PDB file of C-alpha atoms and ligand atoms in Angstrom:
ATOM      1  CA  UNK R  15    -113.599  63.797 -83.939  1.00  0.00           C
ATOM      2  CA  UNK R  16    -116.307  65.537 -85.355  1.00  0.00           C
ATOM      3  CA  UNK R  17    -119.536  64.881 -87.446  1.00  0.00           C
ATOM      4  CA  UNK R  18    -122.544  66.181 -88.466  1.00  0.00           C
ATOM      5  CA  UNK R  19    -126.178  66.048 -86.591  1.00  0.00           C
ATOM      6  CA  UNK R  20    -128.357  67.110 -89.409  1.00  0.00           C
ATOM      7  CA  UNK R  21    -131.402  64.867 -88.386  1.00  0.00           C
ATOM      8  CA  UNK R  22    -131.914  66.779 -85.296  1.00  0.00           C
ATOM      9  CA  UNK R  23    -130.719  69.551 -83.136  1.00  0.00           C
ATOM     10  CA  UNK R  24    -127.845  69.003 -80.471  1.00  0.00           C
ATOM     11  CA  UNK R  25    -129.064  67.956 -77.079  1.00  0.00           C
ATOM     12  CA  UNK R  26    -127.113  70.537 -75.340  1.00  0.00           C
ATOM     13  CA  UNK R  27    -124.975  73.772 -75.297  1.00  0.00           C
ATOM     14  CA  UNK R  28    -120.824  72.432 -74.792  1.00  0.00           C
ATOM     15  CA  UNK R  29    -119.424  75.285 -75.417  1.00  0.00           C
ATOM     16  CA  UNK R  30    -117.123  75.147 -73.100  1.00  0.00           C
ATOM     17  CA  UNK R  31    -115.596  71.884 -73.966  1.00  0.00           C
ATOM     18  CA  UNK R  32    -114.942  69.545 -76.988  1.00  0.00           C
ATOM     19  CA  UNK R  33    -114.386  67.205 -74.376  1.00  0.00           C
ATOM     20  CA  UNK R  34    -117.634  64.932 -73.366  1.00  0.00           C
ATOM     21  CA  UNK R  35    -115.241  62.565 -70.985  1.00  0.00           C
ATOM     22  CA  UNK R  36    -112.231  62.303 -70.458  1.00  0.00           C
ATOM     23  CA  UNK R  37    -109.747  60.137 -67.628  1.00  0.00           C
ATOM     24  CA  UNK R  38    -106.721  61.614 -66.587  1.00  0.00           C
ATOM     25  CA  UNK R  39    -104.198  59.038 -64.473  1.00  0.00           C
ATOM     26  CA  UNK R  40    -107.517  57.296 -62.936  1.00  0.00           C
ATOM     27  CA  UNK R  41    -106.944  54.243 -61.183  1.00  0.00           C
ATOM     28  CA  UNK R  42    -109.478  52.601 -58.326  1.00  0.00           C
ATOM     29  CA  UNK R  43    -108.440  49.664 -55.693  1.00  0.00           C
ATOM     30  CA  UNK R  44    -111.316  48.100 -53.969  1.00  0.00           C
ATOM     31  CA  UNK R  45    -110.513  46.750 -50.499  1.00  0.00           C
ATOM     32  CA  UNK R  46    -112.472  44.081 -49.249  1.00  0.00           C
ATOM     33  CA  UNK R  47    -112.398  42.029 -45.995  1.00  0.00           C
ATOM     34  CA  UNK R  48    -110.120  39.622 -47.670  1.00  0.00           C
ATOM     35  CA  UNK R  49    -108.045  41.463 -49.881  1.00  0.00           C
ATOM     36  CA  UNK R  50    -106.983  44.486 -51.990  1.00  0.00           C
ATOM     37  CA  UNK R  51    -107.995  44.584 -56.023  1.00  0.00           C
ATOM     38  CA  UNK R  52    -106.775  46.976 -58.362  1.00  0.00           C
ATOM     39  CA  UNK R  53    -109.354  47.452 -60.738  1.00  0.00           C
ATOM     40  CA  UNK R  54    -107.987  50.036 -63.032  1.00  0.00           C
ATOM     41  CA  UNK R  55    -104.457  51.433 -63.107  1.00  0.00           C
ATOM     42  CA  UNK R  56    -103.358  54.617 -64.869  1.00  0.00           C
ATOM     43  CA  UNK R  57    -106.400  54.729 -67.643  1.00  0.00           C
ATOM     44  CA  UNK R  58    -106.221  57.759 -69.595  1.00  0.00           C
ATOM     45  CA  UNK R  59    -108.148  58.436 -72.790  1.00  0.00           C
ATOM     46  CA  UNK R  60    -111.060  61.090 -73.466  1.00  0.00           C
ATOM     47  CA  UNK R  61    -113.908  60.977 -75.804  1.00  0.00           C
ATOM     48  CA  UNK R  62    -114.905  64.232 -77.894  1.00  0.00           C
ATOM     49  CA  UNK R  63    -118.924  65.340 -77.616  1.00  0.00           C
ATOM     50  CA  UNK R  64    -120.541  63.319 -80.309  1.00  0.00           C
ATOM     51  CA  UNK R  65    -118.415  60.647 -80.531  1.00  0.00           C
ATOM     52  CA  UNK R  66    -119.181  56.846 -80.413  1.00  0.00           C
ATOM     53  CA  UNK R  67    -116.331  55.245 -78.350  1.00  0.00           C
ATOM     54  CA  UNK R  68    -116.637  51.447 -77.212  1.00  0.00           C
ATOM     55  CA  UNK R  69    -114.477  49.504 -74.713  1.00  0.00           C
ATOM     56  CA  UNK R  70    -113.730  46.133 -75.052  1.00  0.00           C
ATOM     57  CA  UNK R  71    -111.536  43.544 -72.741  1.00  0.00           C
ATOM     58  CA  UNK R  72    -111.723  40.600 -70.752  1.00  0.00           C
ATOM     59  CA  UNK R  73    -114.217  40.108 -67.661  1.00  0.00           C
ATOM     60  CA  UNK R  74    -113.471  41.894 -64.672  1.00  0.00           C
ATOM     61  CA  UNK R  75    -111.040  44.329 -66.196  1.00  0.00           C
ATOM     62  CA  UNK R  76    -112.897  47.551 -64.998  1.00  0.00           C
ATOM     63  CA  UNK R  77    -114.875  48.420 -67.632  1.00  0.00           C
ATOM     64  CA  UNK R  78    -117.894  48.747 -65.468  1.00  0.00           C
ATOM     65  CA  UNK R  79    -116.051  50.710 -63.057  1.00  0.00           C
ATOM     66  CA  UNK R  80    -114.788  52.813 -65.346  1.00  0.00           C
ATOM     67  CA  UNK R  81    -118.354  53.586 -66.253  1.00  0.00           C
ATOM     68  CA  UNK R  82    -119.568  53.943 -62.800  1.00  0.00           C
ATOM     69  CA  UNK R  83    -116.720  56.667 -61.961  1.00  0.00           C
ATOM     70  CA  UNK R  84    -117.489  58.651 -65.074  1.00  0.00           C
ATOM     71  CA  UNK R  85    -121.654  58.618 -63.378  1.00  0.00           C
ATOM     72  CA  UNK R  86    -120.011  59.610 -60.108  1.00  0.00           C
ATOM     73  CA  UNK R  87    -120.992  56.547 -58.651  1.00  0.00           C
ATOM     74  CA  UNK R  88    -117.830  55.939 -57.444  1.00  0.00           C
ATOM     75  CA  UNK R  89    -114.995  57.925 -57.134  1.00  0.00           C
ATOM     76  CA  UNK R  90    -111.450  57.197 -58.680  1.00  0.00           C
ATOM     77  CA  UNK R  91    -108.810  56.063 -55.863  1.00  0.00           C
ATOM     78  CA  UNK R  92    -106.452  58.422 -57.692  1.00  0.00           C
ATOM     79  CA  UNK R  93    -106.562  60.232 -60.539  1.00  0.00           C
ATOM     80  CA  UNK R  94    -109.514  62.172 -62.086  1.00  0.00           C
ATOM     81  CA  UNK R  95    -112.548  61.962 -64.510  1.00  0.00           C
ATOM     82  CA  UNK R  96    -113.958  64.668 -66.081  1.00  0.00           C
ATOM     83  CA  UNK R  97    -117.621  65.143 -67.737  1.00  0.00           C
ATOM     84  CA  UNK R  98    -117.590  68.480 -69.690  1.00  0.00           C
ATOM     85  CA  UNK R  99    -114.436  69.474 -68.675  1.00  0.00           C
ATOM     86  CA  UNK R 100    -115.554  69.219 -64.627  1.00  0.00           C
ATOM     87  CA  UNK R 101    -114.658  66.972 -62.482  1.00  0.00           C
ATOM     88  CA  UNK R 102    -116.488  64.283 -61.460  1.00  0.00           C
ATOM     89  CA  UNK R 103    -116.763  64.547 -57.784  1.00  0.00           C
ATOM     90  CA  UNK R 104    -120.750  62.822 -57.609  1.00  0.00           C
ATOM     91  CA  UNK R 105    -123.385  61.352 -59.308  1.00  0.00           C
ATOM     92  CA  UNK R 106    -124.138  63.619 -62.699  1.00  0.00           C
ATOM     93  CA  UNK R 107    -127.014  64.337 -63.811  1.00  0.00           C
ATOM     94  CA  UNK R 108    -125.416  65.012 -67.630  1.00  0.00           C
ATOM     95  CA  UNK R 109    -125.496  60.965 -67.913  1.00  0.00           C
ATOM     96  CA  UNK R 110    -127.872  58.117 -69.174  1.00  0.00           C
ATOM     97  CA  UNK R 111    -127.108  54.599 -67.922  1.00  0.00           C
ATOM     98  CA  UNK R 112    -128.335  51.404 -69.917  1.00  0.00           C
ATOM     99  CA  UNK R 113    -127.275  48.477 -68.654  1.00  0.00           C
ATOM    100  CA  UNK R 114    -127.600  44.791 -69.876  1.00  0.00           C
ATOM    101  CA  UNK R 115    -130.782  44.379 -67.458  1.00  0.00           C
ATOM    102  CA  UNK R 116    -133.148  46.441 -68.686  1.00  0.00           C
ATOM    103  CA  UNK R 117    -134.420  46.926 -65.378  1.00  0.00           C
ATOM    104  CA  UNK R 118    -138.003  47.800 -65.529  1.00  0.00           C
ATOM    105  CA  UNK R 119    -140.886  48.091 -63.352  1.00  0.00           C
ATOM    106  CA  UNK R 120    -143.014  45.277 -63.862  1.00  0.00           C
ATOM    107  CA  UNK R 121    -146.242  46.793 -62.820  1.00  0.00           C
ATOM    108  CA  UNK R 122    -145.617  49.809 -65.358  1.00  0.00           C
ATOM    109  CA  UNK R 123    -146.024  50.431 -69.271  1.00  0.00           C
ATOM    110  CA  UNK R 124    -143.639  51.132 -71.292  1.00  0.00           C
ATOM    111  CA  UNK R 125    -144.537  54.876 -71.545  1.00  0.00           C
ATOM    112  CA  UNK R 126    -144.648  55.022 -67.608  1.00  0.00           C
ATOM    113  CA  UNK R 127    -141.603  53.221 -67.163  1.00  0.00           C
ATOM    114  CA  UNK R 128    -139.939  55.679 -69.804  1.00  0.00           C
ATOM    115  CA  UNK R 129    -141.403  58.733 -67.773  1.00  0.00           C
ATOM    116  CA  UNK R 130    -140.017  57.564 -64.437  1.00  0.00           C
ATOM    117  CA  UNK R 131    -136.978  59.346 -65.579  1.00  0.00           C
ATOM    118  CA  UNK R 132    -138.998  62.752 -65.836  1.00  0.00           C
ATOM    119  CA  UNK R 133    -140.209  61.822 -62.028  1.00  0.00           C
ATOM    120  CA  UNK R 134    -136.660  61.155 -60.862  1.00  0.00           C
ATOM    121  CA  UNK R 135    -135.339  64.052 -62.418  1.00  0.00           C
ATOM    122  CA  UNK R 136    -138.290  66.657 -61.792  1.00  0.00           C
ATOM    123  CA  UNK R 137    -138.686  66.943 -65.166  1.00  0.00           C
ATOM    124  CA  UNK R 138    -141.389  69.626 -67.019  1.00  0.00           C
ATOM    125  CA  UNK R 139    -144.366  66.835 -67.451  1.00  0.00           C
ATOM    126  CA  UNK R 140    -145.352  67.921 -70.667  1.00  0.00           C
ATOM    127  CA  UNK R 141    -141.781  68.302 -72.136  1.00  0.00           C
ATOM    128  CA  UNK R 142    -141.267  64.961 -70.906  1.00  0.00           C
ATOM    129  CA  UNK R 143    -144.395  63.588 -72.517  1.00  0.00           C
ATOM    130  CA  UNK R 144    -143.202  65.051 -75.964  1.00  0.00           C
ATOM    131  CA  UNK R 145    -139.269  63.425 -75.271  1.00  0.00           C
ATOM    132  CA  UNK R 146    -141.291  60.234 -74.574  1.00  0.00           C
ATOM    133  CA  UNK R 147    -143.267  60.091 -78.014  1.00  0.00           C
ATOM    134  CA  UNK R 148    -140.823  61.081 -79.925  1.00  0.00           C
ATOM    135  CA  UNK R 149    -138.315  58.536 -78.286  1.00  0.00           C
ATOM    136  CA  UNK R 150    -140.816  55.918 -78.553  1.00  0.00           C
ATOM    137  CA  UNK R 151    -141.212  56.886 -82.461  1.00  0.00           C
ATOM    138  CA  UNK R 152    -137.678  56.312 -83.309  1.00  0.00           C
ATOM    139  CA  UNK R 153    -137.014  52.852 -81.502  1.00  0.00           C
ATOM    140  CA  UNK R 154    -140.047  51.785 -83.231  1.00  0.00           C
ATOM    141  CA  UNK R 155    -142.002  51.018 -79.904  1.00  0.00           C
ATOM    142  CA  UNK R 156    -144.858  53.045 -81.462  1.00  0.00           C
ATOM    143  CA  UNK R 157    -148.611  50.782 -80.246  1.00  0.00           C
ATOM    144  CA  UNK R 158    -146.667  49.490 -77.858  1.00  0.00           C
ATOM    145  CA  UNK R 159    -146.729  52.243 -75.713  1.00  0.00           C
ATOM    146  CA  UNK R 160    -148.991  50.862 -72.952  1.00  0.00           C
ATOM    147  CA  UNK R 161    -147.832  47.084 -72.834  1.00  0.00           C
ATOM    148  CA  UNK R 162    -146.263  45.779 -69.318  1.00  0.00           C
ATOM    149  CA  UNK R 163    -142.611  44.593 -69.717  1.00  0.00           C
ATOM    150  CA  UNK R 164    -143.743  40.806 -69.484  1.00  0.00           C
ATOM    151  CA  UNK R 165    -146.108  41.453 -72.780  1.00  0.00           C
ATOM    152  CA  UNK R 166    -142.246  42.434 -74.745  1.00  0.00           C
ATOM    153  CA  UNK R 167    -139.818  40.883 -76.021  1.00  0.00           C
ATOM    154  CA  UNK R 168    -136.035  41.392 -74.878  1.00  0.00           C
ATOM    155  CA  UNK R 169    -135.112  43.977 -77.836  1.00  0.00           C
ATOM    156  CA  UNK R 170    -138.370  45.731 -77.062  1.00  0.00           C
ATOM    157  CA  UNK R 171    -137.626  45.878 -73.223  1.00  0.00           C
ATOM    158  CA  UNK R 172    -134.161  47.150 -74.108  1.00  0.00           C
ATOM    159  CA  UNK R 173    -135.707  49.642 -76.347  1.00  0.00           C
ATOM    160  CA  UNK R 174    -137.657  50.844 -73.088  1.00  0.00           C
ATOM    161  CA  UNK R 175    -134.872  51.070 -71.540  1.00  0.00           C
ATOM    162  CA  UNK R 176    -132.683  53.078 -74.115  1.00  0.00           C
ATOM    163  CA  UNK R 177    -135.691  55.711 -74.525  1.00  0.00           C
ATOM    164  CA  UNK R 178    -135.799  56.188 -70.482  1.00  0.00           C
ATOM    165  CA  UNK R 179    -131.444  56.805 -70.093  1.00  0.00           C
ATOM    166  CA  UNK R 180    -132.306  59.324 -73.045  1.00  0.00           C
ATOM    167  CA  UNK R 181    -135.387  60.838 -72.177  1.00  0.00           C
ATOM    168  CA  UNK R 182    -133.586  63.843 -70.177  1.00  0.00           C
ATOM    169  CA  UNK R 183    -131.549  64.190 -73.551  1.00  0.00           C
ATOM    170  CA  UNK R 184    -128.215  63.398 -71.733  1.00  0.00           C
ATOM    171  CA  UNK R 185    -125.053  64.572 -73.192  1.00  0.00           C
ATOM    172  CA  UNK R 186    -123.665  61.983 -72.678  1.00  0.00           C
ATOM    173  CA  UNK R 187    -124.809  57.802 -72.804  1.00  0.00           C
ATOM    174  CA  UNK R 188    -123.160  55.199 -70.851  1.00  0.00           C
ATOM    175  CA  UNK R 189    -123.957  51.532 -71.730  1.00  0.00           C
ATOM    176  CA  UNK R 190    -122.508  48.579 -69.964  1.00  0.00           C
ATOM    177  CA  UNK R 191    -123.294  45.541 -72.176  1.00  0.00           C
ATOM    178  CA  UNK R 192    -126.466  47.017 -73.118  1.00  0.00           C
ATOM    179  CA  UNK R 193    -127.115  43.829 -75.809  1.00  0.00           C
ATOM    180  CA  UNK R 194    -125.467  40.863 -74.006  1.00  0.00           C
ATOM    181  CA  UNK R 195    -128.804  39.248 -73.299  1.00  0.00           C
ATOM    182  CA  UNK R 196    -130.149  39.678 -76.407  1.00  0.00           C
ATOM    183  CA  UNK R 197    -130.351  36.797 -79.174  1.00  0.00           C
ATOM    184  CA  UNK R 198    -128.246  37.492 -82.344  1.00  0.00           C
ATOM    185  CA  UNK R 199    -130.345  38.654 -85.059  1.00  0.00           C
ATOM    186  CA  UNK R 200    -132.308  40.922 -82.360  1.00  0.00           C
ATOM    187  CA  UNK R 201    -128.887  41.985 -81.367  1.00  0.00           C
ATOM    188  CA  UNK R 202    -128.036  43.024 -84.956  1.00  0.00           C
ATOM    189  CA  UNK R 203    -131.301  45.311 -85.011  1.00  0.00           C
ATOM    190  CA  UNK R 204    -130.286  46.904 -82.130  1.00  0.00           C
ATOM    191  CA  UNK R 205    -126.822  47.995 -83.213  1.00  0.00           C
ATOM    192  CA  UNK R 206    -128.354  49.220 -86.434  1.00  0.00           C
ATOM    193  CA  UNK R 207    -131.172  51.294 -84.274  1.00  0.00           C
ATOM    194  CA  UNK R 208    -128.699  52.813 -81.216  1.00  0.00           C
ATOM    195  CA  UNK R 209    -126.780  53.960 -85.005  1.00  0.00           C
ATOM    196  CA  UNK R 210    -129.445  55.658 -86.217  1.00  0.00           C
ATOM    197  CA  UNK R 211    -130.240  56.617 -82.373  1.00  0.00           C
ATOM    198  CA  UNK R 212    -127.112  58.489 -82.285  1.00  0.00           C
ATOM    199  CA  UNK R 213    -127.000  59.910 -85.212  1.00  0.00           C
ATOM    200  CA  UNK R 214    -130.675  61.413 -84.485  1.00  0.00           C
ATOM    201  CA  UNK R 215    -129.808  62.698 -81.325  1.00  0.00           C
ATOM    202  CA  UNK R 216    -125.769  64.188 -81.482  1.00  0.00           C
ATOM    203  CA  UNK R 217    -125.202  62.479 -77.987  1.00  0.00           C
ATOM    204  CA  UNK R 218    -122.108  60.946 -77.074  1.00  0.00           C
ATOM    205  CA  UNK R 219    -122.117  57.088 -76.638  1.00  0.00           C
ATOM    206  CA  UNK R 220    -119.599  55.224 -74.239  1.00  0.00           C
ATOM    207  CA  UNK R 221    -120.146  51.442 -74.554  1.00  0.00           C
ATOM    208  CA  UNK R 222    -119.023  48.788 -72.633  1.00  0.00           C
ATOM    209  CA  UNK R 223    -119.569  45.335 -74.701  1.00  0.00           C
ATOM    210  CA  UNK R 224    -117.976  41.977 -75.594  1.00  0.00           C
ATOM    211  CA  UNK R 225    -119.201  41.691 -79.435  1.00  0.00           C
ATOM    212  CA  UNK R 226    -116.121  42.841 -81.476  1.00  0.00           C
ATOM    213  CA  UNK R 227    -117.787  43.289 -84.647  1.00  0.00           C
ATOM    214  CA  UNK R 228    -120.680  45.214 -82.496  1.00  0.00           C
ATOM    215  CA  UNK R 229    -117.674  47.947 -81.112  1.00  0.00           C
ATOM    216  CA  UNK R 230    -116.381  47.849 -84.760  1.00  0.00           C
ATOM    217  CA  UNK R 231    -119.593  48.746 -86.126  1.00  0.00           C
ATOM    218  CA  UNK R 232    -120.678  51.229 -83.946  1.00  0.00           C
ATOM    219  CA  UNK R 233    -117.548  53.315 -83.530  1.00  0.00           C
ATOM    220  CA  UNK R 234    -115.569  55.723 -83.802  1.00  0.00           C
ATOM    221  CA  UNK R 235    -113.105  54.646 -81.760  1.00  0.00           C
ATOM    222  CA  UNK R 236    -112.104  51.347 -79.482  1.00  0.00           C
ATOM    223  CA  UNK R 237    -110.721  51.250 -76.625  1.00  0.00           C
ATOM    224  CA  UNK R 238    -109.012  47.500 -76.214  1.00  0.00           C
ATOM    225  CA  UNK R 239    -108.188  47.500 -72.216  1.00  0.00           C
ATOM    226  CA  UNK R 240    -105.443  44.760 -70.886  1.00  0.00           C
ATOM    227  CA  UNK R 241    -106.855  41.826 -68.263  1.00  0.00           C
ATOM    228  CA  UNK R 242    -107.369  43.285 -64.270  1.00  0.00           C
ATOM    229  CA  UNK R 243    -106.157  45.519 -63.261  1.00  0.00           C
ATOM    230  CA  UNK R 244    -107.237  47.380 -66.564  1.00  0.00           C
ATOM    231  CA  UNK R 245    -105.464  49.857 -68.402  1.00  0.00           C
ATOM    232  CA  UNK R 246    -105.533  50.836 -72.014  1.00  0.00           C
ATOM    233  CA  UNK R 247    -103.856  48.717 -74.377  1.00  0.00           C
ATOM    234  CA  UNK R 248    -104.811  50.389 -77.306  1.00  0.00           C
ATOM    235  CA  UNK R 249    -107.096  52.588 -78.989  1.00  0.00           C
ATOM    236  CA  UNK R 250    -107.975  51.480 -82.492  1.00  0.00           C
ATOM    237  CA  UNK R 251    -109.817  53.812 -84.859  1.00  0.00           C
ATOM    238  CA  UNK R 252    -112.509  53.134 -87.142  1.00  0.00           C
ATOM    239  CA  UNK R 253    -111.961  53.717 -90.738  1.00  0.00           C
ATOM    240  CA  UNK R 254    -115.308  53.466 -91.737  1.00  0.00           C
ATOM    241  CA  UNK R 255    -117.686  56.051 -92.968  1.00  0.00           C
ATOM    242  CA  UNK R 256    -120.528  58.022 -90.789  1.00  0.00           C
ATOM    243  CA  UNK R 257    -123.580  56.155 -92.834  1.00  0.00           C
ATOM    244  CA  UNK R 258    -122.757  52.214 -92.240  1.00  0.00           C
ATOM    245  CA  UNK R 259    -125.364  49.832 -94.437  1.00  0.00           C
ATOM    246  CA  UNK R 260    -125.001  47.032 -91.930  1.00  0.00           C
ATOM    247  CA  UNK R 261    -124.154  44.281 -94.255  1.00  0.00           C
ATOM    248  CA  UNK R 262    -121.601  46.055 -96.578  1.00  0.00           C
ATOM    249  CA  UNK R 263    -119.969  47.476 -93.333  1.00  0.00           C
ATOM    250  CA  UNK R 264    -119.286  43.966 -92.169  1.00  0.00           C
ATOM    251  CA  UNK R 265    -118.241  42.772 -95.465  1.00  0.00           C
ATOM    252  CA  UNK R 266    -115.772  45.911 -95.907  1.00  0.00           C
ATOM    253  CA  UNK R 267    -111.563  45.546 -95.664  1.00  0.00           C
ATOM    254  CA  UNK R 268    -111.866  48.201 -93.032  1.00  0.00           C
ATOM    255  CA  UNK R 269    -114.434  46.386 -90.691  1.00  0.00           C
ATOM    256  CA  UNK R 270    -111.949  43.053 -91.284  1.00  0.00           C
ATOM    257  CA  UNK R 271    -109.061  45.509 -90.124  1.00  0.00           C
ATOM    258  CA  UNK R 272    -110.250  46.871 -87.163  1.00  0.00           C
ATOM    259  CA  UNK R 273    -111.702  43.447 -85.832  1.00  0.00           C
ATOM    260  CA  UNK R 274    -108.547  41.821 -86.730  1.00  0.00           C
ATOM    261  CA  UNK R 275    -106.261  43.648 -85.008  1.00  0.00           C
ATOM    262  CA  UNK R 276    -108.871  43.920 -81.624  1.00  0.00           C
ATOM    263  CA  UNK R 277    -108.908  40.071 -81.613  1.00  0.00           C
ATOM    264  CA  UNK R 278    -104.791  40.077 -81.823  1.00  0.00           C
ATOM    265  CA  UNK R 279    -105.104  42.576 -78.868  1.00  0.00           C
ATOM    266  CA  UNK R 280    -107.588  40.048 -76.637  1.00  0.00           C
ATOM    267  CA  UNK R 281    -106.232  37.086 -78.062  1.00  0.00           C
ATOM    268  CA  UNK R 282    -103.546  36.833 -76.198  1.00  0.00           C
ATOM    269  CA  UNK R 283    -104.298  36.842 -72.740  1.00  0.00           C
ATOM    270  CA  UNK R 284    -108.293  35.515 -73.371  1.00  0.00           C
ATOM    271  CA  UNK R 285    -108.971  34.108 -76.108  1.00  0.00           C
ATOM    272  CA  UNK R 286    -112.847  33.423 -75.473  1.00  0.00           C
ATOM    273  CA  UNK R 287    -113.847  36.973 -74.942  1.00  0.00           C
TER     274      UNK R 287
HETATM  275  P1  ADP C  20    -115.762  44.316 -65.781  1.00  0.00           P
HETATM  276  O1  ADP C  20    -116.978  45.168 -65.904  1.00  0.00           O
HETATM  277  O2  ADP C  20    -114.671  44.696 -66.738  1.00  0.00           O
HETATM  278  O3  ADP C  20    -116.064  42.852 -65.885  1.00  0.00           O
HETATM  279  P2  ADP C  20    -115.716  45.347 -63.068  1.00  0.00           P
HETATM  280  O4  ADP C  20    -115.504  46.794 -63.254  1.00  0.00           O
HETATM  281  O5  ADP C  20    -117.080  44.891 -62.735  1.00  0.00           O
HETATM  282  O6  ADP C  20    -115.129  44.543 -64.324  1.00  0.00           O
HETATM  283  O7  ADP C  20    -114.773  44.821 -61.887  1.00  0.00           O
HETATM  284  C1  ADP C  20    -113.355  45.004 -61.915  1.00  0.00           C
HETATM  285  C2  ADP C  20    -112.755  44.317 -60.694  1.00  0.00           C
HETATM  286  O8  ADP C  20    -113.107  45.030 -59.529  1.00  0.00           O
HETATM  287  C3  ADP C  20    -113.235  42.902 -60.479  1.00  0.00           C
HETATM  288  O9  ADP C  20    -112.162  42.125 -59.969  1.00  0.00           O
HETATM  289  C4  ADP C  20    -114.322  43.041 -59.443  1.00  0.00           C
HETATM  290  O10 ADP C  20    -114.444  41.885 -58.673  1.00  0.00           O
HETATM  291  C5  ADP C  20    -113.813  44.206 -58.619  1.00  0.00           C
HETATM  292  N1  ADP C  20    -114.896  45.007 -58.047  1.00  0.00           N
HETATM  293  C6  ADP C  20    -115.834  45.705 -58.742  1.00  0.00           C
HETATM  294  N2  ADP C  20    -116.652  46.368 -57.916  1.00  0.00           N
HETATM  295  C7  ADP C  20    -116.223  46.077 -56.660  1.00  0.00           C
HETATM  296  C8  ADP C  20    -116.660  46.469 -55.349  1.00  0.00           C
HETATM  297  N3  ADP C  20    -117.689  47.295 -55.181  1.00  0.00           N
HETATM  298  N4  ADP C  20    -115.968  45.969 -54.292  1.00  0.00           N
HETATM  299  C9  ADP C  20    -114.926  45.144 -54.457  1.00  0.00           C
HETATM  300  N5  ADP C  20    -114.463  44.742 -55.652  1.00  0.00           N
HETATM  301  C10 ADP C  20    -115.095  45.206 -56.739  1.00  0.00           C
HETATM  302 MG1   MG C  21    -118.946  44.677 -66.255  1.00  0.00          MG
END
């Protein structure tokens, strides 16, 4: 799947690959003192660069595995996941991670907790500075640049978050229930913003979440995964159009299609996720 990035140039040079990620057989048993648990079994999808693919299904499923393997946090028991058409064999540094805890230092702003990416990394200071503002501009955290993560709110601290897994301009995003902490209507802003967020920047989103309508409205693509150990079900494609107007998205026959046949997908073995 393809689409334009006319707001901004691509964050980086694929071409080798149309590829961003892709699984190929992947499957991962944990063994613990007490037993053995297959967490995924078999999974096997990819995800083109600059596409917005979300995975959905119940708790404990894998879905956080899944995105740990594809950092190289973890390797696959068999099978293989590849980033850019290479293997995944350790942690990548082609990856930002947002996760539902935003995770920041307490004793830092939000501009220095941004930049501790650029320290991790060794980044160029004063390209990193530049990433930072302009980050900072489009999640709207503009004059709050110096405030301490107890002075924000959730969305904002999220925001801080989102603008520090970017500011390396990774190819490729990895969220794991990024919003799940979040109140509703905050919620709603954010899934308008990351959008916009990935329209702007032409990176490649994999998101773990629970909201239905949140995968719906975000993606491309969703990938519906059966309870542990987790495979695919399905993958259910998003008719929609690139430029979604929240409101009219929601209210559209294709939104109602996709979220109705996701829910007949879960419904069946959970019906409260
Ligand atoms: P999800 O994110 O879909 O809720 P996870 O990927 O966190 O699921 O976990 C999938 C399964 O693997 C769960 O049964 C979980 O308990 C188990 N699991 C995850 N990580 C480990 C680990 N490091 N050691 C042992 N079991 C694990
Ligand atoms: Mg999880």
């Amino acid at each position: 799947m393809t689409r334009s990035t006319s707001k901004a140039a691509p964050v980086a040079d694929h071409a080798t690959t149309e590829q961003a990620v892709g699984y190929e057989g992947v499957s991962v048993r944990f063994t613990t003192r007490r037993q053995q648990v297959t967490a995924l079994s078999d999974v096997e999808f990819s995800v083109d660069r600059g596409e917005f693919v979300s995975i959905v299904g119940p708790s404990g499923c894998g879905k956080s595995t899944l995105l740990r393997l594809t950092a190289g946090l973890l390797a696959p028991s068999s099978g293989t996941a590849r980033l850019e058409g290479a293997v995944v064999d350790g942690p990548r540094h082609q990856i930002g991670f947002a996760f539902q805890r935003a995770a920041l230092l307490e004793w830092r702003s939000a501009r220095r907790n941004i930049l501790l990416q650029a320290e991790m990394r060794g980044m160029d200071a004063k390209e990193a500075a530049v990433r930072a503002d302009e980050l900072i501009e489009m999640t709207g955290l503009k004059g709050f640049e110096d405030a301490l993560p107890h002075e924000m709110s959730g969305g904002m601290q999220q925001r801080v978050a989102l603008c520090r897994a970017l500011l390396h301009r990774p190819p490729v995003l990895l969220m794991d229930e990024p919003f799940g902490a979040l109140d509703a209507l905050t919620r709603e802003q954010m899934n308008v913003e990351l959008r916009n967020i990935w329209q702007a920047t032409g990176t490649t989103v994999l998101l773990v979440t629970h909201s239905i309508p949140e995968a719906v409205y975000l993606s491309d693509r969703v990938v519906v995964m059966t309870p542990r150990p987790g495979r695919v079900e399905e993958i259910i494609p998003v008719d929609l159009p690139l430029d979604r107007n929240y409101a009219t998205t929601l209210a559209s026959p294709q939104f109602a299609a996709a979220t109705i046949r996701i829910r007949e997908l879960l419904g069946a073995s959970h019906a409260a996720e």
